[in-house]
Amino acid sequence: MRRFLFKLLLPLPVIPPMFLWTVAALLFVSLNLLWRQEIWPHTPGASPVLEALLITTLGCLIPQGMSIAWRWLSGHPGPRWMKALLQIGLLPLLMGAALLALVCLIMAVIAWLQVL
């Protein structure tokens, strides 16, 4: 049973460095927004820039996560029925994530236009 579970779960996706950099940028921007009063007390223009950066990093993180999920699914070594079941479940999620990424990027463009 243990070997069967490992066969279903492995190979774990190789996370590309760009995804990690995007997560780091998201964490950095989130912490800056969280402690905005302590870090940027005399810079009122920092808040809109940080909000635009937050929306931009979210919009970039979603397609990267979709790519990792799709690559993991394409290399899944499990049985065919498991791969088909995962594809049926993952495809609507990927479509929803693509729509969410598009909305995030449109909001990011609007936020950057307000900043400039």
mmCIF file of N, CA, C and O in Angstrom, residues 42-89:
data_model
loop_
_atom_site.group_PDB
_atom_site.id
_atom_site.type_symbol
_atom_site.label_atom_id
_atom_site.label_comp_id
_atom_site.label_asym_id
_atom_site.label_seq_id
_atom_site.Cartn_x
_atom_site.Cartn_y
_atom_site.Cartn_z
ATOM 1 N N HIS A 42 6.536 58.606 6.401
ATOM 2 C CA HIS A 42 6.627 59.921 5.771
ATOM 3 C C HIS A 42 6.564 59.836 4.243
ATOM 4 O O HIS A 42 6.932 60.784 3.557
ATOM 5 N N THR A 43 6.115 58.694 3.735
ATOM 6 C CA THR A 43 6.021 58.509 2.282
ATOM 7 C C THR A 43 4.607 58.056 1.944
ATOM 8 O O THR A 43 4.318 56.857 1.874
ATOM 9 N N PRO A 44 3.689 58.990 1.744
ATOM 10 C CA PRO A 44 2.302 58.588 1.462
ATOM 11 C C PRO A 44 2.136 57.938 0.091
ATOM 12 O O PRO A 44 1.182 57.205 -0.135
ATOM 13 N N GLY A 45 3.085 58.175 -0.804
ATOM 14 C CA GLY A 45 2.988 57.582 -2.137
ATOM 15 C C GLY A 45 3.406 56.131 -2.189
ATOM 16 O O GLY A 45 3.263 55.479 -3.223
ATOM 17 N N ALA A 46 3.914 55.591 -1.090
ATOM 18 C CA ALA A 46 4.370 54.200 -1.093
ATOM 19 C C ALA A 46 3.201 53.228 -1.087
ATOM 20 O O ALA A 46 3.294 52.130 -1.647
ATOM 21 N N SER A 47 2.123 53.609 -0.470
ATOM 22 C CA SER A 47 0.983 52.703 -0.341
ATOM 23 C C SER A 47 0.379 52.301 -1.692
ATOM 24 O O SER A 47 0.165 51.114 -1.937
ATOM 25 N N PRO A 48 0.094 53.251 -2.604
ATOM 26 C CA PRO A 48 -0.449 52.833 -3.898
ATOM 27 C C PRO A 48 0.534 51.994 -4.714
ATOM 28 O O PRO A 48 0.127 51.069 -5.423
ATOM 29 N N VAL A 49 1.814 52.288 -4.598
ATOM 30 C CA VAL A 49 2.814 51.503 -5.330
ATOM 31 C C VAL A 49 2.868 50.084 -4.787
ATOM 32 O O VAL A 49 2.914 49.106 -5.553
ATOM 33 N N LEU A 50 2.832 49.939 -3.477
ATOM 34 C CA LEU A 50 2.861 48.608 -2.884
ATOM 35 C C LEU A 50 1.599 47.811 -3.214
ATOM 36 O O LEU A 50 1.659 46.611 -3.450
ATOM 37 N N GLU A 51 0.458 48.488 -3.241
ATOM 38 C CA GLU A 51 -0.776 47.802 -3.627
ATOM 39 C C GLU A 51 -0.724 47.361 -5.081
ATOM 40 O O GLU A 51 -1.169 46.253 -5.413
ATOM 41 N N ALA A 52 -0.183 48.184 -5.958
ATOM 42 C CA ALA A 52 -0.038 47.792 -7.365
ATOM 43 C C ALA A 52 0.935 46.630 -7.504
ATOM 44 O O ALA A 52 0.707 45.715 -8.302
ATOM 45 N N LEU A 53 2.015 46.664 -6.720
ATOM 46 C CA LEU A 53 2.965 45.545 -6.753
ATOM 47 C C LEU A 53 2.339 44.259 -6.235
ATOM 48 O O LEU A 53 2.613 43.170 -6.753
ATOM 49 N N LEU A 54 1.489 44.361 -5.223
ATOM 50 C CA LEU A 54 0.817 43.185 -4.686
ATOM 51 C C LEU A 54 -0.091 42.544 -5.727
ATOM 52 O O LEU A 54 -0.061 41.330 -5.930
ATOM 53 N N ILE A 55 -0.875 43.361 -6.401
ATOM 54 C CA ILE A 55 -1.778 42.841 -7.428
ATOM 55 C C ILE A 55 -0.978 42.261 -8.592
ATOM 56 O O ILE A 55 -1.328 41.216 -9.150
ATOM 57 N N THR A 56 0.119 42.901 -8.954
ATOM 58 C CA THR A 56 0.952 42.409 -10.053
ATOM 59 C C THR A 56 1.589 41.073 -9.718
ATOM 60 O O THR A 56 1.591 40.158 -10.546
ATOM 61 N N THR A 57 2.119 40.935 -8.513
ATOM 62 C CA THR A 57 2.740 39.656 -8.150
ATOM 63 C C THR A 57 1.707 38.549 -8.048
ATOM 64 O O THR A 57 1.995 37.405 -8.424
ATOM 65 N N LEU A 58 0.510 38.858 -7.566
ATOM 66 C CA LEU A 58 -0.541 37.840 -7.552
ATOM 67 C C LEU A 58 -0.917 37.422 -8.974
ATOM 68 O O LEU A 58 -1.124 36.242 -9.248
ATOM 69 N N GLY A 59 -1.007 38.412 -9.861
ATOM 70 C CA GLY A 59 -1.326 38.108 -11.252
ATOM 71 C C GLY A 59 -0.248 37.289 -11.941
ATOM 72 O O GLY A 59 -0.531 36.522 -12.857
ATOM 73 N N CYS A 60 0.991 37.421 -11.507
ATOM 74 C CA CYS A 60 2.087 36.638 -12.088
ATOM 75 C C CYS A 60 2.228 35.277 -11.416
ATOM 76 O O CYS A 60 2.688 34.321 -12.041
ATOM 77 N N LEU A 61 1.839 35.179 -10.163
ATOM 78 C CA LEU A 61 1.993 33.932 -9.419
ATOM 79 C C LEU A 61 0.987 32.879 -9.873
ATOM 80 O O LEU A 61 1.316 31.689 -9.920
ATOM 81 N N ILE A 62 -0.195 33.295 -10.237
ATOM 82 C CA ILE A 62 -1.241 32.338 -10.609
ATOM 83 C C ILE A 62 -0.872 31.542 -11.864
ATOM 84 O O ILE A 62 -0.961 30.311 -11.855
ATOM 85 N N PRO A 63 -0.433 32.165 -12.970
ATOM 86 C CA PRO A 63 -0.052 31.351 -14.133
ATOM 87 C C PRO A 63 1.146 30.435 -13.864
ATOM 88 O O PRO A 63 1.226 29.339 -14.411
ATOM 89 N N GLN A 64 2.057 30.886 -13.010
ATOM 90 C CA GLN A 64 3.196 30.028 -12.686
ATOM 91 C C GLN A 64 2.739 28.792 -11.913
ATOM 92 O O GLN A 64 3.215 27.684 -12.152
ATOM 93 N N GLY A 65 1.811 28.975 -10.991
ATOM 94 C CA GLY A 65 1.250 27.833 -10.268
ATOM 95 C C GLY A 65 0.482 26.903 -11.191
ATOM 96 O O GLY A 65 0.533 25.669 -11.038
ATOM 97 N N MET A 66 -0.220 27.477 -12.154
ATOM 98 C CA MET A 66 -0.927 26.651 -13.131
ATOM 99 C C MET A 66 0.058 25.825 -13.947
ATOM 100 O O MET A 66 -0.187 24.649 -14.230
ATOM 101 N N SER A 67 1.164 26.417 -14.334
ATOM 102 C CA SER A 67 2.178 25.706 -15.104
ATOM 103 C C SER A 67 2.783 24.558 -14.309
ATOM 104 O O SER A 67 2.990 23.464 -14.839
ATOM 105 N N ILE A 68 3.050 24.799 -13.026
ATOM 106 C CA ILE A 68 3.603 23.739 -12.182
ATOM 107 C C ILE A 68 2.604 22.598 -12.048
ATOM 108 O O ILE A 68 2.970 21.418 -12.154
ATOM 109 N N ALA A 69 1.323 22.927 -11.832
ATOM 110 C CA ALA A 69 0.304 21.890 -11.693
ATOM 111 C C ALA A 69 0.155 21.082 -12.989
ATOM 112 O O ALA A 69 0.032 19.840 -12.950
ATOM 113 N N TRP A 70 0.188 21.748 -14.124
ATOM 114 C CA TRP A 70 0.022 21.037 -15.391
ATOM 115 C C TRP A 70 1.227 20.143 -15.688
ATOM 116 O O TRP A 70 1.074 19.036 -16.176
ATOM 117 N N ARG A 71 2.439 20.638 -15.379
ATOM 118 C CA ARG A 71 3.627 19.808 -15.588
ATOM 119 C C ARG A 71 3.626 18.597 -14.660
ATOM 120 O O ARG A 71 4.058 17.520 -15.047
ATOM 121 N N TRP A 72 3.150 18.790 -13.427
ATOM 122 C CA TRP A 72 3.074 17.672 -12.500
ATOM 123 C C TRP A 72 2.091 16.625 -13.012
ATOM 124 O O TRP A 72 2.361 15.430 -12.954
ATOM 125 N N LEU A 73 0.970 17.100 -13.556
ATOM 126 C CA LEU A 73 -0.036 16.170 -14.056
ATOM 127 C C LEU A 73 0.449 15.433 -15.290
ATOM 128 O O LEU A 73 0.197 14.235 -15.439
ATOM 129 N N SER A 74 1.172 16.111 -16.163
ATOM 130 C CA SER A 74 1.640 15.449 -17.382
ATOM 131 C C SER A 74 2.701 14.400 -17.089
ATOM 132 O O SER A 74 2.834 13.429 -17.825
ATOM 133 N N GLY A 75 3.443 14.543 -16.000
ATOM 134 C CA GLY A 75 4.469 13.572 -15.658
ATOM 135 C C GLY A 75 4.038 12.588 -14.592
ATOM 136 O O GLY A 75 4.864 11.871 -14.038
ATOM 137 N N HIS A 76 2.745 12.551 -14.291
ATOM 138 C CA HIS A 76 2.252 11.675 -13.227
ATOM 139 C C HIS A 76 2.388 10.209 -13.641
ATOM 140 O O HIS A 76 1.881 9.806 -14.679
ATOM 141 N N PRO A 77 3.081 9.380 -12.843
ATOM 142 C CA PRO A 77 3.329 8.002 -13.239
ATOM 143 C C PRO A 77 2.237 7.024 -12.824
ATOM 144 O O PRO A 77 2.357 5.840 -13.071
ATOM 145 N N GLY A 78 1.183 7.498 -12.201
ATOM 146 C CA GLY A 78 0.145 6.614 -11.675
ATOM 147 C C GLY A 78 -0.672 5.961 -12.777
ATOM 148 O O GLY A 78 -0.410 6.112 -13.975
ATOM 149 N N PRO A 79 -1.686 5.236 -12.366
ATOM 150 C CA PRO A 79 -2.546 4.567 -13.347
ATOM 151 C C PRO A 79 -3.330 5.575 -14.188
ATOM 152 O O PRO A 79 -3.494 6.736 -13.814
ATOM 153 N N ARG A 80 -3.809 5.093 -15.345
ATOM 154 C CA ARG A 80 -4.502 5.992 -16.271
ATOM 155 C C ARG A 80 -5.767 6.574 -15.664
ATOM 156 O O ARG A 80 -6.101 7.720 -15.928
ATOM 157 N N TRP A 81 -6.490 5.767 -14.887
ATOM 158 C CA TRP A 81 -7.736 6.264 -14.317
ATOM 159 C C TRP A 81 -7.458 7.411 -13.342
ATOM 160 O O TRP A 81 -8.240 8.347 -13.260
ATOM 161 N N MET A 82 -6.329 7.324 -12.632
ATOM 162 C CA MET A 82 -5.990 8.387 -11.701
ATOM 163 C C MET A 82 -5.614 9.661 -12.461
ATOM 164 O O MET A 82 -5.996 10.761 -12.083
ATOM 165 N N LYS A 83 -4.876 9.491 -13.568
ATOM 166 C CA LYS A 83 -4.493 10.651 -14.372
ATOM 167 C C LYS A 83 -5.730 11.303 -14.999
ATOM 168 O O LYS A 83 -5.854 12.523 -15.019
ATOM 169 N N ALA A 84 -6.664 10.482 -15.488
ATOM 170 C CA ALA A 84 -7.895 11.028 -16.067
ATOM 171 C C ALA A 84 -8.727 11.746 -15.012
ATOM 172 O O ALA A 84 -9.286 12.819 -15.265
ATOM 173 N N LEU A 85 -8.795 11.171 -13.817
ATOM 174 C CA LEU A 85 -9.536 11.805 -12.734
ATOM 175 C C LEU A 85 -8.903 13.140 -12.349
ATOM 176 O O LEU A 85 -9.602 14.135 -12.128
ATOM 177 N N LEU A 86 -7.579 13.175 -12.297
ATOM 178 C CA LEU A 86 -6.881 14.426 -11.988
ATOM 179 C C LEU A 86 -7.084 15.462 -13.089
ATOM 180 O O LEU A 86 -7.227 16.655 -12.808
ATOM 181 N N GLN A 87 -7.080 15.032 -14.341
ATOM 182 C CA GLN A 87 -7.302 15.969 -15.441
ATOM 183 C C GLN A 87 -8.707 16.548 -15.388
ATOM 184 O O GLN A 87 -8.901 17.742 -15.615
ATOM 185 N N ILE A 88 -9.683 15.690 -15.083
ATOM 186 C CA ILE A 88 -11.066 16.176 -14.992
ATOM 187 C C ILE A 88 -11.196 17.198 -13.872
ATOM 188 O O ILE A 88 -11.881 18.205 -14.004
ATOM 189 N N GLY A 89 -10.516 16.949 -12.764
ATOM 190 C CA GLY A 89 -10.593 17.882 -11.652
ATOM 191 C C GLY A 89 -9.739 19.120 -11.829
ATOM 192 O O GLY A 89 -10.091 20.203 -11.356
#
